[in-house]
Amino acid sequence: MDNNKTLALLGLQWGDEGKGKIIDYLAQKFDVIARYQGGPNAGHTVYWQDFHFAFHQVPSGILNPKTVCIIGRGCVVDLGVLKEELEQLTQAEIDFKNRLFIDSKAHLILPYHKALDNAREKAKGKDKIGTTIRGIGPCYEDKYSRIGIRFGDLQDDEVFLEKLKRNLAQKNFLLMELHNDEPLSEKQIGKEFIKYAEFFKDMIIDGSDYINTAYEQGKKILFEGAQGTLLDIDSGTYPFVTSSSPTAGGVCNGIGIGPTRIDDLIGVAKAYTTRVGMGPFPTELFDDTGLMLQKQGSEFGATTGRARRCGWFDAPLVRYTARINGIKQLALTKLDVLDRFENIYIGIGYRYKDEKTNNFNVELTGELKPEFLKMEGWRCSTKTAKSFDDLPKPARKYLDKIQELTNCEISILSIGEQRDQTIISPNFKW
Ligand code: GDP
Ligand code: IMO
Ligand code: MG
């Protein structure tokens, strides 16, 4: 473990597990932090001094002055959102010069991607996915149709404008003829992006080369996942998923490294479950307990402000997501949100039709009726605990049960949104 140089950190539920907070904490131990997929659909919250950031594009390690942050080739980038984020960092006097880079192969989100995302969601009516309307799906579609525009294309105005012209003709046709929407102006988009080209010109790199070189130099590198495993395009609750691969498998292509260069993995899970957007969610609570989780956990989206759906911890679900990622260690977050509950429940299995099963099956998610184990609450604050031993006995029992049912060890425990409200297990060697 001591020789490890890279750690991939990713979500094990439906996103918003608290990845941003854990990455900000871990950034102190890493030289480089690189996002490998997703785009401004992510909202990674970090509290720091009097500031509160919701990072959509910028890797969550940027607050550590020594950490280099990279937006990898597997990401999609909205330069407008990124520019706003950089302005917030400047206001907070965070210097990101020579510390933030974008892979030339990362695809750009253009205004027509957002317009199409919006139009398609509207057209789907009650069957909508509940996307963030950030243009994610349409942008990845263009990437895979091999007509996407990449960050590197901005290096030559003519190349960019030519690609824009070709794409916009098709997109405006779709917007007008299929969706009865207004066309977008080529001139306006062209002007906007030529300005971005100038603003971002010093941030372009070959991310794969940068990371492989850093690895060979013995630097410590953290790969930052966005979203969560159940939103993965292949492994998630399709079609209610995003358009990228937040799983460990996504790291290699999203960064441009080989699998032998992922030395260690950690999965982030909340001490309960949430989901934002549509789609099945077996342990969801529709009663006052669900509302209490939402209130105690301030469960409102960092990107769209939407209320997050809440339910109890689903152990077979996390066992499944940990397994398909090859994860053996957890960062469990938001334990403190359960401080006031008299009883706490863990989903331990399901009924599927008339049969009982202990295993999660992603194909059947919508038909699984959860079975719960009732556990005693601790009804006192865990927010100031400094070690696992400081925790009340029922809380330790709850954590033991989670470890047993998920086949994972809890290496990091988060008991508040602040950086220092973090407990590290002696077995976590980073
Ligand atoms: P991410 O997308 O995985 O980075 O998670 P989000 O930032 O979208 O959502 C997590 C929310 O929980 C944020 O508001 C965090 O500030 C907050 N948070 C993270 N860890 C903890 C914790 O241990 N306790 C509490 N109470 N809040 C936390
Ligand atoms: P972080 O990184 C939670 C959800 C959306 C929707 C579905 C598809 O903060 O954990 P998209 O805009 O990607 O096409 O939407 O995925 N979603 C997220 N939910 N956290 C996220 O990111 C999410 N990113 C996308 O709500 O259901
Ligand atoms: Mg989030």
CSV table of C-alpha atoms and ligand atoms in Angstrom, one decimal:
chain,number,residue,atom,x,y,z
A,1,MET,CA,0.0,0.0,0.0
A,2,ASP,CA,2.8,2.4,0.9
A,3,ASN,CA,4.2,2.3,-2.7
A,4,ASN,CA,0.9,3.2,-4.2
A,5,LYS,CA,0.8,6.3,-6.3
A,6,THR,CA,-2.7,6.5,-7.6
A,7,LEU,CA,-6.1,6.3,-5.9
A,8,ALA,CA,-9.5,6.4,-7.8
A,9,LEU,CA,-12.4,7.8,-5.8
A,10,LEU,CA,-15.9,7.3,-7.0
A,11,GLY,CA,-19.6,7.2,-6.0
A,12,LEU,CA,-21.3,4.0,-5.1
A,13,GLN,CA,-24.9,5.2,-5.1
A,14,TRP,CA,-26.8,7.7,-7.4
A,15,GLY,CA,-24.3,10.6,-7.0
A,16,ASP,CA,-24.0,13.3,-4.3
A,17,GLU,CA,-22.4,10.8,-1.9
A,18,GLY,CA,-20.1,13.6,-0.6
A,19,LYS,CA,-17.2,13.0,-3.0
A,20,GLY,CA,-16.2,16.7,-3.0
A,21,LYS,CA,-15.8,16.9,0.7
A,22,ILE,CA,-13.6,13.7,0.8
A,23,ILE,CA,-11.5,14.8,-2.1
A,24,ASP,CA,-10.9,18.2,-0.5
A,25,TYR,CA,-9.7,16.5,2.6
A,26,LEU,CA,-7.5,14.0,0.7
A,27,ALA,CA,-6.1,16.7,-1.6
A,28,GLN,CA,-3.6,17.5,1.2
A,29,LYS,CA,-2.0,14.1,0.4
A,30,PHE,CA,-1.9,14.3,-3.4
A,31,ASP,CA,0.1,16.1,-6.0
A,32,VAL,CA,-2.4,15.8,-8.8
A,33,ILE,CA,-6.2,15.5,-8.9
A,34,ALA,CA,-7.9,14.6,-12.2
A,35,ARG,CA,-11.5,14.4,-13.1
A,36,TYR,CA,-12.1,11.5,-15.6
A,37,GLN,CA,-15.7,11.8,-16.7
A,38,GLY,CA,-18.9,13.8,-16.6
A,39,GLY,CA,-19.2,17.6,-16.8
A,40,PRO,CA,-21.2,20.4,-15.1
A,41,ASN,CA,-23.9,18.0,-14.2
A,42,ALA,CA,-21.7,17.3,-11.2
A,43,GLY,CA,-21.9,19.5,-8.1
A,44,HIS,CA,-19.2,18.7,-5.6
A,45,THR,CA,-19.6,20.7,-2.4
A,46,VAL,CA,-16.6,21.9,-0.4
A,47,TYR,CA,-16.7,24.0,2.7
A,48,TRP,CA,-13.6,26.0,3.4
A,49,GLN,CA,-13.1,28.8,5.8
A,50,ASP,CA,-16.0,31.1,5.3
A,51,PHE,CA,-16.5,29.9,1.7
A,52,HIS,CA,-18.8,27.2,0.3
A,53,PHE,CA,-18.1,26.0,-3.2
A,54,ALA,CA,-20.1,23.8,-5.5
A,55,PHE,CA,-17.6,22.6,-8.1
A,56,HIS,CA,-19.1,21.6,-11.4
A,57,GLN,CA,-16.1,21.4,-13.6
A,58,VAL,CA,-13.1,22.2,-11.5
A,59,PRO,CA,-11.6,19.2,-9.6
A,60,SER,CA,-12.4,19.4,-5.9
A,61,GLY,CA,-8.7,19.5,-4.9
A,62,ILE,CA,-8.2,23.1,-6.2
A,63,LEU,CA,-8.3,24.6,-2.7
A,64,ASN,CA,-5.1,22.9,-1.7
A,65,PRO,CA,-2.4,25.4,-3.1
A,66,LYS,CA,0.1,22.7,-4.0
A,67,THR,CA,-2.3,20.4,-5.9
A,68,VAL,CA,-2.4,20.4,-9.7
A,69,CYS,CA,-5.9,19.8,-11.1
A,70,ILE,CA,-6.7,18.3,-14.5
A,71,ILE,CA,-10.0,18.0,-16.4
A,72,GLY,CA,-9.4,14.7,-18.2
A,73,ARG,CA,-10.2,13.7,-21.7
A,74,GLY,CA,-13.3,11.7,-20.6
A,75,CYS,CA,-15.0,14.9,-19.4
A,76,VAL,CA,-17.3,17.2,-21.2
A,77,VAL,CA,-16.6,20.9,-20.6
A,78,ASP,CA,-18.9,23.9,-20.5
A,79,LEU,CA,-16.4,26.7,-20.7
A,80,GLY,CA,-19.0,29.3,-19.5
A,81,VAL,CA,-19.6,27.3,-16.3
A,82,LEU,CA,-15.9,26.8,-15.9
A,83,LYS,CA,-15.2,30.5,-16.3
A,84,GLU,CA,-17.8,31.4,-13.7
A,85,GLU,CA,-16.2,28.9,-11.3
A,86,LEU,CA,-12.8,30.4,-11.9
A,87,GLU,CA,-14.2,33.8,-11.1
A,88,GLN,CA,-15.5,32.5,-7.7
A,89,LEU,CA,-12.0,31.1,-7.0
A,90,THR,CA,-10.5,34.5,-7.8
A,91,GLN,CA,-12.9,36.2,-5.5
A,92,ALA,CA,-11.8,33.8,-2.7
A,93,GLU,CA,-8.2,34.6,-3.6
A,94,ILE,CA,-7.4,31.0,-4.7
A,95,ASP,CA,-4.6,31.1,-7.2
A,96,PHE,CA,-5.2,28.5,-9.9
A,97,LYS,CA,-2.6,29.8,-12.4
A,98,ASN,CA,-0.4,26.9,-13.6
A,99,ARG,CA,-2.4,24.6,-11.5
A,100,LEU,CA,-5.5,23.9,-13.6
A,101,PHE,CA,-5.3,22.2,-17.0
A,102,ILE,CA,-7.7,20.8,-19.5
A,103,ASP,CA,-7.0,17.8,-21.8
A,104,SER,CA,-7.1,18.9,-25.4
A,105,LYS,CA,-9.3,15.8,-26.2
A,106,ALA,CA,-12.1,16.8,-23.7
A,107,HIS,CA,-15.3,17.5,-25.6
A,108,LEU,CA,-16.9,20.9,-25.5
A,109,ILE,CA,-20.5,21.5,-24.5
A,110,LEU,CA,-22.0,24.0,-26.9
A,111,PRO,CA,-25.3,25.9,-26.5
A,112,TYR,CA,-27.0,23.5,-28.9
A,113,HIS,CA,-26.3,20.6,-26.6
A,114,LYS,CA,-28.1,22.4,-23.8
A,115,ALA,CA,-31.0,23.4,-26.0
A,116,LEU,CA,-31.4,19.8,-27.2
A,117,ASP,CA,-31.2,18.4,-23.7
A,118,ASN,CA,-34.0,20.7,-22.7
A,119,ALA,CA,-36.1,20.1,-25.8
A,120,ARG,CA,-35.8,16.3,-25.4
A,121,GLU,CA,-36.7,16.3,-21.8
A,122,LYS,CA,-39.8,18.3,-22.5
A,123,ALA,CA,-40.8,16.1,-25.4
A,124,LYS,CA,-40.5,13.0,-23.1
A,125,GLY,CA,-43.1,14.4,-20.7
A,126,LYS,CA,-43.7,12.0,-17.8
A,127,ASP,CA,-41.0,9.6,-19.1
A,128,LYS,CA,-38.3,12.2,-18.8
A,129,ILE,CA,-35.0,11.3,-17.2
A,130,GLY,CA,-34.9,14.4,-15.1
A,131,THR,CA,-31.5,15.4,-16.4
A,132,THR,CA,-29.6,18.5,-15.2
A,133,ILE,CA,-30.2,20.1,-18.6
A,134,ARG,CA,-26.5,20.8,-18.8
A,135,GLY,CA,-26.2,19.3,-22.3
A,136,ILE,CA,-24.5,16.2,-21.1
A,137,GLY,CA,-26.3,13.5,-23.2
A,138,PRO,CA,-26.2,15.5,-26.5
A,139,CYS,CA,-22.5,16.3,-26.0
A,140,TYR,CA,-21.5,12.7,-25.4
A,141,GLU,CA,-23.8,11.7,-28.4
A,142,ASP,CA,-21.7,13.9,-30.6
A,143,LYS,CA,-18.5,12.5,-29.3
A,144,TYR,CA,-19.6,8.9,-30.1
A,145,SER,CA,-21.0,10.0,-33.5
A,146,ARG,CA,-17.6,11.4,-34.2
A,147,ILE,CA,-18.8,14.9,-34.8
A,148,GLY,CA,-17.9,16.4,-31.4
A,149,ILE,CA,-15.8,19.5,-31.0
A,150,ARG,CA,-12.9,19.1,-28.7
A,151,PHE,CA,-11.1,21.6,-26.5
A,152,GLY,CA,-8.0,21.3,-28.7
A,153,ASP,CA,-10.1,22.5,-31.7
A,154,LEU,CA,-10.1,26.0,-30.2
A,155,GLN,CA,-6.4,26.3,-31.0
A,156,ASP,CA,-7.3,27.2,-34.5
A,157,ASP,CA,-10.3,29.6,-35.0
A,158,GLU,CA,-10.9,28.4,-38.5
A,159,VAL,CA,-11.1,24.7,-37.5
A,160,PHE,CA,-13.5,25.5,-34.7
A,161,LEU,CA,-15.7,27.8,-36.8
A,162,GLU,CA,-15.9,25.2,-39.6
A,163,LYS,CA,-17.0,22.4,-37.2
A,164,LEU,CA,-19.5,24.8,-35.5
A,165,LYS,CA,-21.0,25.6,-38.9
A,166,ARG,CA,-21.4,22.0,-39.9
A,167,ASN,CA,-22.9,20.9,-36.6
A,168,LEU,CA,-25.1,23.9,-36.0
A,169,ALA,CA,-26.9,23.4,-39.4
A,170,GLN,CA,-27.9,19.9,-38.2
A,171,LYS,CA,-28.8,21.0,-34.7
A,172,ASN,CA,-30.9,23.9,-35.8
A,173,PHE,CA,-32.8,21.6,-38.1
A,174,LEU,CA,-33.6,19.4,-35.2
A,175,LEU,CA,-34.5,22.2,-32.9
A,176,MET,CA,-36.8,23.8,-35.4
A,177,GLU,CA,-38.3,20.9,-37.2
A,178,LEU,CA,-38.5,18.3,-34.5
A,179,HIS,CA,-38.9,20.4,-31.4
A,180,ASN,CA,-40.5,23.6,-32.7
A,181,ASP,CA,-37.8,25.6,-31.0
A,182,GLU,CA,-35.9,28.7,-32.0
A,183,PRO,CA,-32.6,28.3,-34.0
A,184,LEU,CA,-29.3,29.3,-32.4
A,185,SER,CA,-27.1,31.9,-33.9
A,186,GLU,CA,-23.8,30.7,-35.4
A,187,LYS,CA,-22.3,34.2,-35.3
A,188,GLN,CA,-23.0,34.6,-31.6
A,189,ILE,CA,-21.7,31.2,-30.6
A,190,GLY,CA,-18.6,31.7,-32.8
A,191,LYS,CA,-17.9,35.0,-31.1
A,192,GLU,CA,-18.4,33.6,-27.6
A,193,PHE,CA,-16.1,30.6,-28.2
A,194,ILE,CA,-13.3,32.6,-29.9
A,195,LYS,CA,-13.2,34.7,-26.6
A,196,TYR,CA,-13.0,31.5,-24.6
A,197,ALA,CA,-10.1,30.3,-26.8
A,198,GLU,CA,-8.1,33.3,-25.8
A,199,PHE,CA,-9.1,33.0,-22.1
A,200,PHE,CA,-8.3,29.3,-21.7
A,201,LYS,CA,-5.3,29.0,-24.1
A,202,ASP,CA,-2.7,28.4,-21.4
A,203,MET,CA,-4.7,25.5,-19.9
A,204,ILE,CA,-4.4,23.1,-22.7
A,205,ILE,CA,-2.4,19.9,-22.1
A,206,ASP,CA,-2.1,16.3,-23.2
A,207,GLY,CA,-3.6,14.9,-20.0
A,208,SER,CA,-2.5,11.3,-20.6
A,209,ASP,CA,1.1,12.3,-21.1
A,210,TYR,CA,1.0,14.6,-18.1
A,211,ILE,CA,-0.4,11.9,-15.7
A,212,ASN,CA,1.8,9.1,-17.0
A,213,THR,CA,4.9,11.3,-16.6
A,214,ALA,CA,3.7,12.3,-13.0
A,215,TYR,CA,3.2,8.6,-12.3
A,216,GLU,CA,6.7,7.8,-13.5
A,217,GLN,CA,8.1,10.6,-11.3
A,218,GLY,CA,6.5,9.0,-8.2
A,219,LYS,CA,3.9,11.7,-7.8
A,220,LYS,CA,0.6,10.9,-6.0
A,221,ILE,CA,-2.4,11.2,-8.1
A,222,LEU,CA,-6.1,11.0,-7.3
A,223,PHE,CA,-8.7,10.3,-9.9
A,224,GLU,CA,-12.0,12.0,-9.1
A,225,GLY,CA,-15.2,10.4,-10.2
A,226,ALA,CA,-18.4,12.4,-10.7
A,227,GLN,CA,-22.0,11.0,-10.4
A,228,GLY,CA,-22.2,7.5,-9.1
A,229,THR,CA,-22.1,3.8,-10.2
A,230,LEU,CA,-25.9,3.6,-10.5
A,231,LEU,CA,-25.8,6.5,-12.9
A,232,ASP,CA,-23.2,4.7,-15.1
A,233,ILE,CA,-24.3,4.3,-18.7
A,234,ASP,CA,-23.6,0.5,-18.6
A,235,SER,CA,-23.8,-0.5,-15.0
A,236,GLY,CA,-26.6,1.9,-13.8
A,237,THR,CA,-30.3,1.9,-13.7
A,238,TYR,CA,-30.6,2.5,-17.5
A,239,PRO,CA,-32.2,4.6,-19.0
A,240,PHE,CA,-32.3,6.7,-15.9
A,241,VAL,CA,-28.5,7.3,-16.0
A,242,THR,CA,-26.0,9.8,-17.2
A,243,SER,CA,-24.0,9.4,-20.5
A,244,SER,CA,-20.6,8.5,-19.1
A,245,SER,CA,-18.8,5.9,-17.0
A,246,PRO,CA,-18.3,7.0,-13.4
A,247,THR,CA,-17.1,3.4,-12.6
A,248,ALA,CA,-13.5,2.4,-12.0
A,249,GLY,CA,-13.5,1.1,-15.6
A,250,GLY,CA,-14.1,4.7,-16.8
A,251,VAL,CA,-10.8,5.9,-15.2
A,252,CYS,CA,-8.5,4.4,-17.9
A,253,ASN,CA,-10.1,5.9,-20.9
A,254,GLY,CA,-11.2,9.1,-19.1
A,255,ILE,CA,-7.6,9.9,-18.2
A,256,GLY,CA,-5.5,8.0,-20.8
A,257,ILE,CA,-3.7,5.5,-18.5
A,258,GLY,CA,-3.5,1.7,-18.4
A,259,PRO,CA,-5.3,-0.4,-15.7
A,260,THR,CA,-2.0,-1.3,-14.0
A,261,ARG,CA,-1.7,2.4,-13.1
A,262,ILE,CA,-4.8,2.4,-10.9
A,263,ASP,CA,-3.1,1.3,-7.6
A,264,ASP,CA,-6.0,1.7,-5.2
A,265,LEU,CA,-9.7,2.4,-5.1
A,266,ILE,CA,-12.1,3.9,-2.6
A,267,GLY,CA,-15.9,4.1,-2.9
A,268,VAL,CA,-17.9,6.9,-1.4
A,269,ALA,CA,-21.4,6.1,0.0
A,270,LYS,CA,-23.8,8.0,2.2
A,271,ALA,CA,-24.9,6.5,5.5
A,272,TYR,CA,-28.4,6.5,3.9
A,273,THR,CA,-29.4,6.8,0.2
A,274,THR,CA,-30.5,9.7,-2.0
A,275,ARG,CA,-31.4,10.1,-5.6
A,276,VAL,CA,-32.2,13.2,-7.7
A,277,GLY,CA,-34.1,12.9,-11.0
A,278,MET,CA,-36.3,10.1,-12.1
A,279,GLY,CA,-35.8,6.3,-11.9
A,280,PRO,CA,-36.3,3.4,-9.5
A,281,PHE,CA,-35.0,3.6,-5.9
A,282,PRO,CA,-36.0,0.6,-3.7
A,283,THR,CA,-35.4,2.0,-0.2
A,284,GLU,CA,-37.0,5.4,-0.9
A,285,LEU,CA,-39.2,6.7,1.9
A,286,PHE,CA,-42.3,8.6,1.1
A,287,ASP,CA,-43.2,9.5,4.6
A,288,ASP,CA,-42.1,11.9,7.4
A,289,THR,CA,-38.9,9.9,7.9
A,290,GLY,CA,-37.9,10.6,4.3
A,291,LEU,CA,-38.6,14.3,4.9
A,292,MET,CA,-36.6,14.2,8.1
A,293,LEU,CA,-33.6,12.7,6.2
A,294,GLN,CA,-34.0,15.4,3.6
A,295,LYS,CA,-34.1,18.1,6.2
A,296,GLN,CA,-31.3,16.9,8.5
A,297,GLY,CA,-29.1,16.1,5.5
A,298,SER,CA,-30.0,19.4,3.6
A,299,GLU,CA,-30.7,17.2,0.6
A,300,PHE,CA,-31.1,19.7,-2.2
A,301,GLY,CA,-29.1,19.4,-5.4
A,302,ALA,CA,-25.8,21.4,-5.7
A,303,THR,CA,-26.3,21.8,-9.4
A,304,THR,CA,-30.1,22.2,-10.0
A,305,GLY,CA,-31.3,22.9,-6.4
A,306,ARG,CA,-33.9,20.1,-6.8
A,307,ALA,CA,-35.0,18.3,-3.6
A,308,ARG,CA,-33.2,14.9,-3.4
A,309,ARG,CA,-35.3,11.8,-2.8
A,310,CYS,CA,-34.2,10.1,0.4
A,311,GLY,CA,-34.3,6.6,1.9
A,312,TRP,CA,-32.4,4.2,4.1
A,313,PHE,CA,-29.0,2.7,3.4
A,314,ASP,CA,-29.4,-0.1,0.9
A,315,ALA,CA,-26.7,-2.7,1.7
A,316,PRO,CA,-27.1,-5.1,-1.2
A,317,LEU,CA,-27.0,-2.2,-3.6
A,318,VAL,CA,-23.7,-0.9,-2.2
A,319,ARG,CA,-22.3,-4.5,-2.1
A,320,TYR,CA,-23.2,-4.7,-5.8
A,321,THR,CA,-21.7,-1.4,-6.8
A,322,ALA,CA,-18.5,-2.1,-4.7
A,323,ARG,CA,-18.2,-5.5,-6.4
A,324,ILE,CA,-18.5,-4.3,-10.0
A,325,ASN,CA,-15.9,-1.6,-9.3
A,326,GLY,CA,-13.6,-4.0,-7.4
A,327,ILE,CA,-13.8,-1.8,-4.3
A,328,LYS,CA,-13.0,-3.1,-0.8
A,329,GLN,CA,-12.9,0.2,1.1
A,330,LEU,CA,-15.5,2.8,1.8
A,331,ALA,CA,-15.6,6.5,2.6
A,332,LEU,CA,-18.9,6.6,4.5
A,333,THR,CA,-20.4,10.1,4.7
A,334,LYS,CA,-23.1,12.0,6.6
A,335,LEU,CA,-23.3,9.6,9.6
A,336,ASP,CA,-24.2,12.7,11.7
A,337,VAL,CA,-27.4,13.2,9.7
A,338,LEU,CA,-28.7,10.1,11.5
A,339,ASP,CA,-27.9,11.5,15.0
A,340,ARG,CA,-31.5,12.3,15.9
A,341,PHE,CA,-33.3,9.1,14.7
A,342,GLU,CA,-34.7,6.8,17.4
A,343,ASN,CA,-34.3,3.8,15.1
A,344,ILE,CA,-32.3,3.4,11.9
A,345,TYR,CA,-33.0,0.9,9.2
A,346,ILE,CA,-30.7,-0.9,6.8
A,347,GLY,CA,-32.0,-2.5,3.6
A,348,ILE,CA,-30.7,-6.0,3.8
A,349,GLY,CA,-32.5,-7.8,1.0
A,350,TYR,CA,-35.6,-7.6,-1.2
A,351,ARG,CA,-38.8,-9.3,-2.2
A,352,TYR,CA,-39.0,-9.8,-5.9
A,353,LYS,CA,-42.5,-11.0,-6.8
A,354,ASP,CA,-43.1,-13.7,-4.2
A,355,GLU,CA,-39.4,-14.6,-3.7
A,356,LYS,CA,-36.9,-13.4,-1.2
A,357,THR,CA,-33.5,-12.4,-2.4
A,358,ASN,CA,-30.4,-10.9,-0.7
A,359,ASN,CA,-28.9,-9.6,-3.9
A,360,PHE,CA,-29.4,-6.4,-5.8
A,361,ASN,CA,-30.2,-6.7,-9.4
A,362,VAL,CA,-29.9,-3.6,-11.4
A,363,GLU,CA,-32.2,-4.8,-14.2
A,364,LEU,CA,-35.1,-5.4,-11.7
A,365,THR,CA,-34.5,-2.3,-9.5
A,366,GLY,CA,-38.0,-1.0,-10.0
A,367,GLU,CA,-39.6,-4.2,-8.8
A,368,LEU,CA,-37.5,-4.9,-5.7
A,369,LYS,CA,-39.4,-4.4,-2.5
A,370,PRO,CA,-36.9,-3.8,0.3
A,371,GLU,CA,-36.6,-5.7,3.6
A,372,PHE,CA,-35.1,-3.9,6.5
A,373,LEU,CA,-33.1,-4.6,9.6
A,374,LYS,CA,-34.1,-2.3,12.5
A,375,MET,CA,-31.3,-0.9,14.5
A,376,GLU,CA,-31.1,1.3,17.6
A,377,GLY,CA,-30.4,5.0,17.0
A,378,TRP,CA,-27.8,6.8,19.2
A,379,ARG,CA,-29.6,10.1,19.7
A,380,CYS,CA,-26.6,12.2,20.4
A,381,SER,CA,-24.2,14.2,18.3
A,382,THR,CA,-21.3,12.4,16.4
A,383,LYS,CA,-20.1,15.7,14.8
A,384,THR,CA,-17.2,16.2,17.1
A,385,ALA,CA,-15.9,12.6,17.3
A,386,LYS,CA,-12.2,12.4,16.6
A,387,SER,CA,-11.9,8.6,16.3
A,388,PHE,CA,-14.0,5.6,15.8
A,389,ASP,CA,-13.7,4.9,19.6
A,390,ASP,CA,-15.4,8.3,20.3
A,391,LEU,CA,-18.6,7.2,18.6
A,392,PRO,CA,-21.6,6.0,20.7
A,393,LYS,CA,-21.9,2.2,20.8
A,394,PRO,CA,-25.1,2.0,18.6
A,395,ALA,CA,-23.3,4.1,15.9
A,396,ARG,CA,-20.3,1.7,16.0
A,397,LYS,CA,-22.8,-1.2,15.6
A,398,TYR,CA,-24.4,0.5,12.6
A,399,LEU,CA,-21.0,0.9,11.0
A,400,ASP,CA,-20.0,-2.7,11.7
A,401,LYS,CA,-23.3,-3.9,10.1
A,402,ILE,CA,-22.6,-1.8,7.0
A,403,GLN,CA,-19.1,-3.3,6.7
A,404,GLU,CA,-20.4,-6.9,7.2
A,405,LEU,CA,-23.2,-6.5,4.6
A,406,THR,CA,-21.2,-4.6,1.9
A,407,ASN,CA,-18.0,-6.7,2.2
A,408,CYS,CA,-16.1,-3.5,2.6
A,409,GLU,CA,-14.1,-1.8,5.3
A,410,ILE,CA,-14.9,1.8,6.3
A,411,SER,CA,-11.5,3.6,5.8
A,412,ILE,CA,-12.9,7.1,6.0
A,413,LEU,CA,-15.9,8.3,8.0
A,414,SER,CA,-17.4,11.7,7.5
A,415,ILE,CA,-19.4,13.3,10.3
A,416,GLY,CA,-20.0,16.8,9.0
A,417,GLU,CA,-19.4,19.0,6.0
A,418,GLN,CA,-16.2,20.6,7.3
A,419,ARG,CA,-12.8,19.3,6.4
A,420,ASP,CA,-11.8,18.4,10.0
A,421,GLN,CA,-15.0,16.4,10.6
A,422,THR,CA,-13.4,13.4,9.1
A,423,ILE,CA,-12.1,10.2,10.8
A,424,ILE,CA,-9.5,8.1,9.2
A,425,SER,CA,-9.0,4.4,9.9
A,426,PRO,CA,-5.5,3.4,10.8
A,427,ASN,CA,-5.8,0.9,7.9
A,428,PHE,CA,-6.0,3.7,5.4
A,429,LYS,CA,-2.4,4.2,4.3
A,430,TRP,CA,-2.6,7.3,2.2
B,1,GDP,P1,-20.9,15.0,-4.3
B,1,GDP,O1,-21.6,15.4,-5.5
B,1,GDP,O2,-20.7,13.5,-4.1
B,1,GDP,O3,-19.6,15.8,-4.1
B,1,GDP,O4,-21.8,15.4,-3.1
B,1,GDP,P2,-22.6,16.9,-3.0
B,1,GDP,O5,-21.7,17.9,-2.7
B,1,GDP,O6,-23.5,17.0,-4.2
B,1,GDP,O7,-23.6,16.5,-1.8
B,1,GDP,C1,-23.1,16.2,-0.5
B,1,GDP,C2,-23.6,17.2,0.5
B,1,GDP,O8,-23.4,16.7,1.8
B,1,GDP,C3,-22.9,18.6,0.4
B,1,GDP,O9,-23.8,19.6,0.8
B,1,GDP,C4,-21.8,18.4,1.5
B,1,GDP,O10,-21.4,19.6,2.0
B,1,GDP,C5,-22.5,17.6,2.5
B,1,GDP,N1,-21.7,16.7,3.3
B,1,GDP,C6,-20.6,15.9,2.9
B,1,GDP,N2,-20.2,15.2,3.9
B,1,GDP,C7,-21.0,15.4,5.0
B,1,GDP,C8,-21.1,14.9,6.3
B,1,GDP,O11,-20.4,14.0,6.7
B,1,GDP,N3,-22.1,15.4,7.1
B,1,GDP,C9,-22.9,16.4,6.7
B,1,GDP,N4,-23.9,16.8,7.5
B,1,GDP,N5,-22.9,16.9,5.4
B,1,GDP,C10,-21.9,16.4,4.6
B,2,IMO,P1,-22.4,14.5,-8.7
B,2,IMO,O1,-21.1,14.4,-9.3
B,2,IMO,C1,-26.6,13.3,-8.7
B,2,IMO,C2,-28.5,12.6,-12.6
B,2,IMO,C3,-29.6,13.6,-13.0
B,2,IMO,C4,-30.4,12.7,-13.8
B,2,IMO,C5,-29.4,11.8,-14.5
B,2,IMO,C6,-29.0,12.2,-15.9
B,2,IMO,O2,-22.7,15.8,-8.0
B,2,IMO,O3,-22.6,13.3,-7.8
B,2,IMO,P2,-27.5,14.2,-16.9
B,2,IMO,O4,-27.6,15.7,-16.7
B,2,IMO,O5,-26.2,13.6,-16.4
B,2,IMO,O6,-27.9,13.8,-18.3
B,2,IMO,O7,-28.7,13.6,-15.9
B,2,IMO,O8,-28.2,11.8,-13.7
B,2,IMO,N1,-27.2,13.3,-12.2
B,2,IMO,C7,-26.7,13.4,-10.9
B,2,IMO,N2,-27.3,13.1,-9.8
B,2,IMO,N3,-25.3,13.8,-8.7
B,2,IMO,C8,-24.7,14.1,-9.8
B,2,IMO,O9,-23.4,14.4,-9.9
B,2,IMO,C9,-25.4,13.9,-11.0
B,2,IMO,N4,-25.2,14.1,-12.3
B,2,IMO,C10,-26.2,13.7,-13.0
B,2,IMO,O10,-30.3,14.1,-11.9
B,2,IMO,O11,-31.2,11.9,-13.0
B,3,MG,MG,-23.2,16.5,-6.2
